[in-house]
CSV table of C-alpha atoms in Angstrom, one decimal:
chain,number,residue,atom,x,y,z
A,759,UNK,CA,-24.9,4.3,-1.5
A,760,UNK,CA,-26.7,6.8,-3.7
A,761,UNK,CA,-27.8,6.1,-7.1
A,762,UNK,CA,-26.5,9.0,-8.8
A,763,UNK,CA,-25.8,8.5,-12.1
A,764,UNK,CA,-29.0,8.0,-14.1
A,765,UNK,CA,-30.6,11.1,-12.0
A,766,UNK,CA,-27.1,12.5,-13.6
A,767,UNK,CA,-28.2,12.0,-17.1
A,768,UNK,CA,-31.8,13.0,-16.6
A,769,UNK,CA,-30.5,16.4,-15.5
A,770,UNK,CA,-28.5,16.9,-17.9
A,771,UNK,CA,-31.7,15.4,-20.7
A,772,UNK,CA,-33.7,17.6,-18.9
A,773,UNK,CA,-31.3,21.1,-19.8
A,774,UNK,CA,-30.2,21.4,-16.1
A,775,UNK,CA,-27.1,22.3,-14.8
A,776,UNK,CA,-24.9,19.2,-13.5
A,777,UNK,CA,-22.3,20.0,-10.9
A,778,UNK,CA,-18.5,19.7,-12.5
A,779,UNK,CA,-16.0,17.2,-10.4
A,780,UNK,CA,-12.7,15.9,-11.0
A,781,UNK,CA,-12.3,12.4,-13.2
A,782,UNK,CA,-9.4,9.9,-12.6
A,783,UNK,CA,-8.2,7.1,-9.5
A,784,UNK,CA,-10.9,7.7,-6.2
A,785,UNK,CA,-8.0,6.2,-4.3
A,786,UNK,CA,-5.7,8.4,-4.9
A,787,UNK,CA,-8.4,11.5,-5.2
A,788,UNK,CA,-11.2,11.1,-3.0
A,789,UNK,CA,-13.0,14.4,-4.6
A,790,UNK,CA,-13.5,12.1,-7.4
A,791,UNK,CA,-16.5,10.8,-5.6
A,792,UNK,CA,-19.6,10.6,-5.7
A,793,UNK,CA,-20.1,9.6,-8.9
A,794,UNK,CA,-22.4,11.1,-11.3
A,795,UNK,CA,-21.3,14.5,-11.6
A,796,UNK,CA,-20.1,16.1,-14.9
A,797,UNK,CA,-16.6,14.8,-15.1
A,798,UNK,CA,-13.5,16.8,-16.4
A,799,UNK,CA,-10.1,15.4,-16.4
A,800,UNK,CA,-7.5,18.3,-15.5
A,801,UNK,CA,-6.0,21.9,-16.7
A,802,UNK,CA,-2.7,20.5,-18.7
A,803,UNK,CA,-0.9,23.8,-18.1
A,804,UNK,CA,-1.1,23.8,-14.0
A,805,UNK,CA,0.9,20.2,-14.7
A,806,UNK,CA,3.2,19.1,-12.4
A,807,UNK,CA,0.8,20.1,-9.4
A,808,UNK,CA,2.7,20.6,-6.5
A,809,UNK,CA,1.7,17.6,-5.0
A,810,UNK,CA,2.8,15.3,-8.1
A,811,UNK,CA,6.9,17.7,-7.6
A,812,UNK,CA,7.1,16.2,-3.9
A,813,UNK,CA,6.0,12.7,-4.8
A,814,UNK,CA,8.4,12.6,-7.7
A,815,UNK,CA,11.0,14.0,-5.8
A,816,UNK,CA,10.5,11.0,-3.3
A,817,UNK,CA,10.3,8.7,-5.6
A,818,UNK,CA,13.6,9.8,-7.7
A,819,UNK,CA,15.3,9.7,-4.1
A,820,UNK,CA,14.6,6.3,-3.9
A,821,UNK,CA,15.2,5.4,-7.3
A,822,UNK,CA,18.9,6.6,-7.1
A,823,UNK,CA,19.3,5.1,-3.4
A,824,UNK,CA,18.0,1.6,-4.8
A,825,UNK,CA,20.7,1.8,-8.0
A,826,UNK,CA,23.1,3.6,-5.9
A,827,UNK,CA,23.4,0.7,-3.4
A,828,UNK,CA,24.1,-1.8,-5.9
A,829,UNK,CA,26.6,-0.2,-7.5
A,830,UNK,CA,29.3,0.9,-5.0
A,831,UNK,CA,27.1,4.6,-4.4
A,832,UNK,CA,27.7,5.0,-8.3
A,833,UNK,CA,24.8,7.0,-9.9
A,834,UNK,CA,23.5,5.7,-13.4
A,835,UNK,CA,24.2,7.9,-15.9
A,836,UNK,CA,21.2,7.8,-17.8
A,837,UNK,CA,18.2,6.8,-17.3
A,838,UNK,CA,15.1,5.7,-19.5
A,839,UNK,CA,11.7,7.0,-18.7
A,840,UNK,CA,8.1,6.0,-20.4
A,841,UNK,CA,5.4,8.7,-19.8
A,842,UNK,CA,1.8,7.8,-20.5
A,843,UNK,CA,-1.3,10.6,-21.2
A,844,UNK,CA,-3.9,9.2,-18.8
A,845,UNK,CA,-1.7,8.1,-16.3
A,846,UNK,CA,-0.1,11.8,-15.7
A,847,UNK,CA,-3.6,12.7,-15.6
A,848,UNK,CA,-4.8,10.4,-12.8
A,849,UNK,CA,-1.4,11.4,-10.5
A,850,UNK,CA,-1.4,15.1,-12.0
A,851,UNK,CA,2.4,14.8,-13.9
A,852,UNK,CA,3.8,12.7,-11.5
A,853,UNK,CA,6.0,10.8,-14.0
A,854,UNK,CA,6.5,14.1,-15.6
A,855,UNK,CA,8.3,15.8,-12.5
A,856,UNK,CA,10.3,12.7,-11.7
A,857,UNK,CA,12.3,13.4,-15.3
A,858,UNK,CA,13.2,17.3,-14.2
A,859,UNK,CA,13.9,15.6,-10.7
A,860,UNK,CA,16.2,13.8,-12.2
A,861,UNK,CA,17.8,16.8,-14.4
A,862,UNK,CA,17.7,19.1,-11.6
A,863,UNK,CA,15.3,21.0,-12.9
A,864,UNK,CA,12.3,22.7,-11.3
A,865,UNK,CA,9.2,23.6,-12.6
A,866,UNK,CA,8.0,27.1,-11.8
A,867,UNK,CA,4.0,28.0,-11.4
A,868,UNK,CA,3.3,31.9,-12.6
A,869,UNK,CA,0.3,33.6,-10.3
A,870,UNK,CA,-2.4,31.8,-12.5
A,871,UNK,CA,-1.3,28.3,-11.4
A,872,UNK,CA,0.2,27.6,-14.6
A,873,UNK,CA,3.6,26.1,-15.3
A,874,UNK,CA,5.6,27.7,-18.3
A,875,UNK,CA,9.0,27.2,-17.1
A,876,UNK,CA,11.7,25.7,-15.6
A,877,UNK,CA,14.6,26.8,-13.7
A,878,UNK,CA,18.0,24.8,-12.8
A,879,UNK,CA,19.4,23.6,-9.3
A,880,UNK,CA,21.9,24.6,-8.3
A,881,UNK,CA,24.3,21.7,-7.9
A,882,UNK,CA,25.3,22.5,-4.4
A,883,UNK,CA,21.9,22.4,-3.5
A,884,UNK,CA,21.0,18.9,-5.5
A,885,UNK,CA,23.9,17.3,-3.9
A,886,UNK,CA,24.3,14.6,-6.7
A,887,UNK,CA,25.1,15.1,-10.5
A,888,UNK,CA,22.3,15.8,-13.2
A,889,UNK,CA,21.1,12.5,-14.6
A,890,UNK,CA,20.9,11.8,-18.8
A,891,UNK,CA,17.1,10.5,-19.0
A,892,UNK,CA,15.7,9.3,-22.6
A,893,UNK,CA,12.1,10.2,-22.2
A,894,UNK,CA,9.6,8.1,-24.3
A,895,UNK,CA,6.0,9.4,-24.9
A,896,UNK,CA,2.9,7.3,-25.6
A,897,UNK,CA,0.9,9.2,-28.4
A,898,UNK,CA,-2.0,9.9,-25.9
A,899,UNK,CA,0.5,12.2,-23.9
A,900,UNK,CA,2.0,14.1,-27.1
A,901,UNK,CA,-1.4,14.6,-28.1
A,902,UNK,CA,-2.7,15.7,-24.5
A,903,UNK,CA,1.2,17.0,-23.0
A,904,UNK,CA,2.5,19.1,-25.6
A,905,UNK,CA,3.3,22.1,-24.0
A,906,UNK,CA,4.7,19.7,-21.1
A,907,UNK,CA,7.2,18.1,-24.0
A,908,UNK,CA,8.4,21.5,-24.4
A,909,UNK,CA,9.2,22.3,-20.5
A,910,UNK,CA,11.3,18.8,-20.7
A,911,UNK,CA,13.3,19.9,-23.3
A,912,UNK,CA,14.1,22.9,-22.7
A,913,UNK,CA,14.7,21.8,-19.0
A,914,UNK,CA,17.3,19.1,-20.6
A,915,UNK,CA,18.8,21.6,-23.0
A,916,UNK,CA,19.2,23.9,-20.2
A,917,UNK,CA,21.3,20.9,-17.9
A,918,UNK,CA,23.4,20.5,-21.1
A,919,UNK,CA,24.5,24.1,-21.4
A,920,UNK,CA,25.4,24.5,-17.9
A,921,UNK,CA,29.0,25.4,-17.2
A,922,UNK,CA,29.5,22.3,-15.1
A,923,UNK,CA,31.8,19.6,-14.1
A,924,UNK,CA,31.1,16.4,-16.6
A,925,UNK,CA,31.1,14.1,-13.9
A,926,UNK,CA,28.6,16.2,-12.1
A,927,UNK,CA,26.0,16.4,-15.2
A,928,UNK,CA,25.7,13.4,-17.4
A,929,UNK,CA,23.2,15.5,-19.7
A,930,UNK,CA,25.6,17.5,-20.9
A,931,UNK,CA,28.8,14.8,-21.0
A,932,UNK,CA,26.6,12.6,-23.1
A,933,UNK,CA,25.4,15.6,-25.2
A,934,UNK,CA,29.0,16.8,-26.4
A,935,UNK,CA,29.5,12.9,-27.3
A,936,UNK,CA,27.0,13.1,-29.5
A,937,UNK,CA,27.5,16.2,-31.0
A,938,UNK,CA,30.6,14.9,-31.8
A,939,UNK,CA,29.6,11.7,-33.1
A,940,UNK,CA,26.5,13.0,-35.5
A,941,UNK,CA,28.4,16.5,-36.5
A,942,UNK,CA,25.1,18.4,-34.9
A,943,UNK,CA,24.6,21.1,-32.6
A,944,UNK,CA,25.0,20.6,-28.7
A,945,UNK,CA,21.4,21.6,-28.5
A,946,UNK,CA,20.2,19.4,-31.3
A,947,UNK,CA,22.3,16.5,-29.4
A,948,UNK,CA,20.4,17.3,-26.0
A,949,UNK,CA,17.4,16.5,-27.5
A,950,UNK,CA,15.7,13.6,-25.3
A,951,UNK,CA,12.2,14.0,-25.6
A,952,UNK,CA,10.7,11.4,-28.2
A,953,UNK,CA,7.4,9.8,-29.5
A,954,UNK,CA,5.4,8.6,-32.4
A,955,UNK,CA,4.7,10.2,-35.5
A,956,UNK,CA,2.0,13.1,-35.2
A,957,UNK,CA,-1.4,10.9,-36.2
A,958,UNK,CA,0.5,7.4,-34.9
A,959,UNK,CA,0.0,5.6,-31.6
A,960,UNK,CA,2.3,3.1,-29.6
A,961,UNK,CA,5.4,0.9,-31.2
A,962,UNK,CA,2.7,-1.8,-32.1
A,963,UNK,CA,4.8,-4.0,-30.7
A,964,UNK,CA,2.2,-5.4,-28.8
A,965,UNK,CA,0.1,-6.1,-31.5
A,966,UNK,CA,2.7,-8.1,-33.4
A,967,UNK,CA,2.6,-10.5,-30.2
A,968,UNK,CA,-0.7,-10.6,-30.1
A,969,UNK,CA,-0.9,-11.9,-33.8
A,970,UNK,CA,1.9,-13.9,-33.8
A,971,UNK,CA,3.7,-11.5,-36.3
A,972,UNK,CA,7.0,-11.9,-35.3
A,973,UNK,CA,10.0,-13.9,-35.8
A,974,UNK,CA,12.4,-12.8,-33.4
A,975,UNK,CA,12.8,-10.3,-30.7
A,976,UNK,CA,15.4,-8.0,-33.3
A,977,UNK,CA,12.0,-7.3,-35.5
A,978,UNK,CA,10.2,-6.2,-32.6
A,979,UNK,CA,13.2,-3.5,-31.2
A,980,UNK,CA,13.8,-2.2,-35.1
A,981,UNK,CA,10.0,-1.8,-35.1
A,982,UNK,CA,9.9,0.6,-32.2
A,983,UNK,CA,12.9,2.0,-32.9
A,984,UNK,CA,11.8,2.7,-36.0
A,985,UNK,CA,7.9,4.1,-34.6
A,986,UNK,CA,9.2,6.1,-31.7
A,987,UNK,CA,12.0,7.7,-33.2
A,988,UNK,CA,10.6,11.1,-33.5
A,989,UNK,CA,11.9,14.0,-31.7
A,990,UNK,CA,10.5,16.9,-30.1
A,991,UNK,CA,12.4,20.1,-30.1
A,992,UNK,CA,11.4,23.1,-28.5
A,993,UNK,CA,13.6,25.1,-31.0
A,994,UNK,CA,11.3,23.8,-33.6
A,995,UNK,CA,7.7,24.2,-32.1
A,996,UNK,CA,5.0,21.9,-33.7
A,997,UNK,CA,7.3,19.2,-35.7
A,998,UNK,CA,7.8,15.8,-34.6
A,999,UNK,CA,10.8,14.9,-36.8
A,1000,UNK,CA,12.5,11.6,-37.4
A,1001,UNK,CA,15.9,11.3,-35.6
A,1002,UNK,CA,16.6,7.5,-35.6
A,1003,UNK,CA,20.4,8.4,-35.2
A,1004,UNK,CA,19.8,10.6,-32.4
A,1005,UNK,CA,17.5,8.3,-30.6
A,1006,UNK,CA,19.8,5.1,-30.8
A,1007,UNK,CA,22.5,7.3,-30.4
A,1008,UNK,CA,20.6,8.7,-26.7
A,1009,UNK,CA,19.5,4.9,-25.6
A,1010,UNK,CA,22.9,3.5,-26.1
A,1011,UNK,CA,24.0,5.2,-22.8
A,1012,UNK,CA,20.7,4.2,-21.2
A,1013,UNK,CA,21.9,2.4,-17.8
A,1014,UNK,CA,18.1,1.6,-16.5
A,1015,UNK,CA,14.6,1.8,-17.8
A,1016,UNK,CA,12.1,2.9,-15.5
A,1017,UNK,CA,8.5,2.8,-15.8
A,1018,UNK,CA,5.6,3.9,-13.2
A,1019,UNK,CA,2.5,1.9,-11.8
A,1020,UNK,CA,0.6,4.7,-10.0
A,1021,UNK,CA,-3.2,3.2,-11.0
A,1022,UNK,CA,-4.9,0.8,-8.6
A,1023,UNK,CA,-7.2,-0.1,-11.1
A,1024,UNK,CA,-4.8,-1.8,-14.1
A,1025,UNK,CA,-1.4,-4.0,-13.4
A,1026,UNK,CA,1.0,-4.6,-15.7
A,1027,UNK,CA,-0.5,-7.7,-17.1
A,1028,UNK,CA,-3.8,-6.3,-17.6
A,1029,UNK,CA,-3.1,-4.4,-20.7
A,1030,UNK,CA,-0.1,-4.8,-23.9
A,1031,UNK,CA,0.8,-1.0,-23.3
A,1032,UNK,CA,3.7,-1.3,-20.4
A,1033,UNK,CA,6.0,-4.0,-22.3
A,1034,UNK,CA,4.9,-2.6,-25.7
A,1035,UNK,CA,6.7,0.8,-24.9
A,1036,UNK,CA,9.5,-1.1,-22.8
A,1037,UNK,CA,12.7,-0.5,-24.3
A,1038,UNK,CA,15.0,-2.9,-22.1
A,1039,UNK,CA,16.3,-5.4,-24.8
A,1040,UNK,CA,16.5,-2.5,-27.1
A,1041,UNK,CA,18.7,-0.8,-25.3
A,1042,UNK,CA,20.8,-4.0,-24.7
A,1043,UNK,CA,21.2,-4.7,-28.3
A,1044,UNK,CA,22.4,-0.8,-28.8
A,1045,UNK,CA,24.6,-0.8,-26.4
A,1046,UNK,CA,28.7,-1.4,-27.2
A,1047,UNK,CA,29.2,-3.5,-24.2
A,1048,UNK,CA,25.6,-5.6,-25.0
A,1049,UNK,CA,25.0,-5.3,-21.1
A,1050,UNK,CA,21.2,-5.5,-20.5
A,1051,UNK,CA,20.0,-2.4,-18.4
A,1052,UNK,CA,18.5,-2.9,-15.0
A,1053,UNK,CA,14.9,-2.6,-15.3
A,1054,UNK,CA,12.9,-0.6,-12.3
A,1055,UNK,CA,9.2,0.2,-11.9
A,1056,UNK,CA,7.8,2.7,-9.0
A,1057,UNK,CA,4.7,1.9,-7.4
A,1058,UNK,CA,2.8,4.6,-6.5
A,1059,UNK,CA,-0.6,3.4,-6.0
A,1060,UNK,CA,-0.4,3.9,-2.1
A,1061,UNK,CA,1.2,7.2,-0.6
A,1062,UNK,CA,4.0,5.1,0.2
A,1063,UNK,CA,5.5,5.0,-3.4
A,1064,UNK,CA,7.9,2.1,-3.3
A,1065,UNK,CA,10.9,1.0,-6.0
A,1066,UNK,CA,10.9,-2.2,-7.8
A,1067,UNK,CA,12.8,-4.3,-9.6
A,1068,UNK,CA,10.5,-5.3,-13.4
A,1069,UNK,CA,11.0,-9.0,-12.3
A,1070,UNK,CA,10.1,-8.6,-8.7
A,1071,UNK,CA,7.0,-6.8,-10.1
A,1072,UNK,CA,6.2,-9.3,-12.4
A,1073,UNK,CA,6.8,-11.7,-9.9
A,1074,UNK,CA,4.2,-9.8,-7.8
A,1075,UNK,CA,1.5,-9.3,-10.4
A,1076,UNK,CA,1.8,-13.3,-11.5
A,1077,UNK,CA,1.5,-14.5,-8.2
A,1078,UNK,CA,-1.9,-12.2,-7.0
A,1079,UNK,CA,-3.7,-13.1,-10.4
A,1080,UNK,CA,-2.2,-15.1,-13.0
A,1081,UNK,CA,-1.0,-18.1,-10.8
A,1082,UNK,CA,-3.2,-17.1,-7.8
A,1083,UNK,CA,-6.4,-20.1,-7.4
A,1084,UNK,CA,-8.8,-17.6,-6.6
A,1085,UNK,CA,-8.3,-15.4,-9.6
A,1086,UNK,CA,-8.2,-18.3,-12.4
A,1087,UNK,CA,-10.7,-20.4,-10.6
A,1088,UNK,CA,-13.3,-17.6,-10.6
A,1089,UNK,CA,-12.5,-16.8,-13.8
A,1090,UNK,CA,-12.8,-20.0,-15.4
A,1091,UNK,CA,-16.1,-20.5,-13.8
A,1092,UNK,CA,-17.5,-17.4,-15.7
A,1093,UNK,CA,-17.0,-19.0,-18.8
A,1094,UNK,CA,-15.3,-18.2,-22.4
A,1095,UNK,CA,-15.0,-14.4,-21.6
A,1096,UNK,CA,-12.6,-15.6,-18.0
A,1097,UNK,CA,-10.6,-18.1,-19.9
A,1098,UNK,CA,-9.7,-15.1,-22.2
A,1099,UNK,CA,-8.5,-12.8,-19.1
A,1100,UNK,CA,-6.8,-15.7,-18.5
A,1101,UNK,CA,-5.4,-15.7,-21.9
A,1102,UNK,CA,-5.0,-12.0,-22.1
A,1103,UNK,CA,-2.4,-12.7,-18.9
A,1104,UNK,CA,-0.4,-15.1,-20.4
A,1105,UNK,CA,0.5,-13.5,-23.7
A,1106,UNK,CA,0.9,-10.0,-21.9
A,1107,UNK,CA,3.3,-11.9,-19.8
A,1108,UNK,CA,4.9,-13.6,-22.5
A,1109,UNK,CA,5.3,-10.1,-24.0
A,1110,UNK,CA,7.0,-9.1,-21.1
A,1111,UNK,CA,9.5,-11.5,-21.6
A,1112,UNK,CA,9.9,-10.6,-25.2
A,1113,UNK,CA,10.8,-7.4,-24.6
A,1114,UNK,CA,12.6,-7.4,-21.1
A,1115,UNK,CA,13.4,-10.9,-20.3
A,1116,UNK,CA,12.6,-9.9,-17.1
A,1117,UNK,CA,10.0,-13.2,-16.2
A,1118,UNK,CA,10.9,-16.2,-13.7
A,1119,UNK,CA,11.2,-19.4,-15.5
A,1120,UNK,CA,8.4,-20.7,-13.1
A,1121,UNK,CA,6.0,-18.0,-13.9
């Protein structure tokens, strides 16, 4: 194997050119390698690639096949969605194309490569009704995504204004509801796009189980209410507004979350972020019939993306690591820094729990 990296630097030390190449998973983009180049991560305007539009397409036919088999063929009518920065990077707006899969949307390229808008399906040729999604954005992906924030919501806005059978596009149903309800606009009810404050990062919800700052699981689901309640609007270009209302108002239709797992290198266990964004119990306390929402994660680290439940996953991750012989065993033998992997586990499983109740009692 070639020793590229330091001869990398001294290149570059030395006022040479260095080669550019593509940063993110080698698994799932071999170009990525060797090693040693000068990396860049991706354009954001040519996201959704291609590519990423006919794995999320896949994946959101499997999603709705999964939930549609255990409920009668029923379709959920609304659906919420995490998106992180780094992961869209590595899988090129995977997660991103699965929400305007789910709308009906589609994203259209101009002759540069570069995606500026969206067109809808027509619902003939989608052959199911548009789905409701409540799409929540890490701080990483506002900062890096904006311009992909935009082509969600208009996207969504464009669902809710389509002449159309209710029953045949939840997006707009659940819109006029809300219209109703808050005395807004139908466009100002579509909106569905939300994050953190401009400046602020995650719900911290991970942090307050990390430090033991928490009394019950209701302070941890008014705290990220309360930090990702800002909405995007594309009607409103560059403000992040607060619309707690709006955003309770959107996740007490919620009928699943749905996260994705598309990195080989980091499970769900391995860092706080995937349960500290999970709004599964939040959504059950919002909701007028207190029903807990399923909970579903896609794995897409090989190319054959398959459809979890959050438990089953769990279940998964515990049982190859966390429970597994060879993983604590080799940990503990490197000393104090394995023992607080091991550690690291436990509470991130534990936080999982808090915020899904979605862990085995044997785990």
């Amino acid at each position: 194997v070639a020793n590229n990296e330091l001869p990398g630097i001294m290149e570059l030390l030395n006022g040479q050119f260095l080669m550019p190449a593509p940063g993110g998973d080698p698994i799932r983009n071999p170009d990525v390698l060797p090693t040693g180049r000068n990396m860049h991560a991706l354009d954001p305007s040519a996201i959704p690639t291609q590519a990423a539009v006919e794995v999320a397409e896949d994946v959101v036919r499997k999603l709705l096949e999964k939930l549609a088999d255990e409920n009668n063929g029923a379709y959920p009518e609304s659906i919420a969605f995490t998106l992180w920065g780094t992961d869209n990077i590595k899988t090129y707006g995977e997660s991103l194309a699965q929400v305007l899969a789910l709308v009906g949307v589609r994203p259209v390229a101009d002759s540069l490569g570069r995606v500026n808008k969206v067109e809808l399906i027509p619902l003939e040729k989608l052959g199911r009704p548009r789905v409701d999604v409540v799409v929540s954005c890490s701080g990483v992906f506002r900062d890096l995504f904006i311009n992909q924030m935009n082509l969600m919501d208009r996207g969504i806005k464009l669902a809710a204004e389509a002449d159309e059978p209710l029953e045949m596009n939840f997006i707009r149903k659940h819109a006029i509801e809300q219209a109703e309800e808050l005395n807004v606009s139908l466009r100002e009810a579509a909106c569905r796009v939300f994050s953190n404050s401009a400046g602020s990062y995650s719900a911290n919800v991970g942090l307050a189980i990390e430090n033991g700052g928490w009394e019950d699981e209701s302070q941890l689901q008014e705290q990220f209410l309360t930090r990702k309640g800002f909405a995007f609007n594309a009607d409103k270009p560059g403000m992040m507004e607060q619309q707690a209302d709006l955003f309770k108002a959107a996740l007490k239709k919620v009928d699943v979350t749905f996260q994705n797992l598309d990195s080989s290198e980091i499970s769900i266990t391995d860092v706080s972020h995937y349960y500290d964004s999970d709004p599964t119990k939040v959504v059950q306390s919002l909701r007028d019939d207190k029903r807990k929402p399923m909970s579903l994660m896609a794995d897409t680290t090989t190319a054959n993306a398959q459809v979890r439940t959050l438990s089953e996953t769990v279940r998964l991750d515990a049982r190859t690591k966390l429970l597994n012989p060879k993983f604590y065993e080799g940990m503990l033998s490197t000393g104090y820094e394995g023992v607080r992997e091991i550690q690291k586990r436990l509470r991130n499983t534990m936080g999982w729990s808090a915020t899904a109740g979605e862990v085995d009692n044997f785990v």
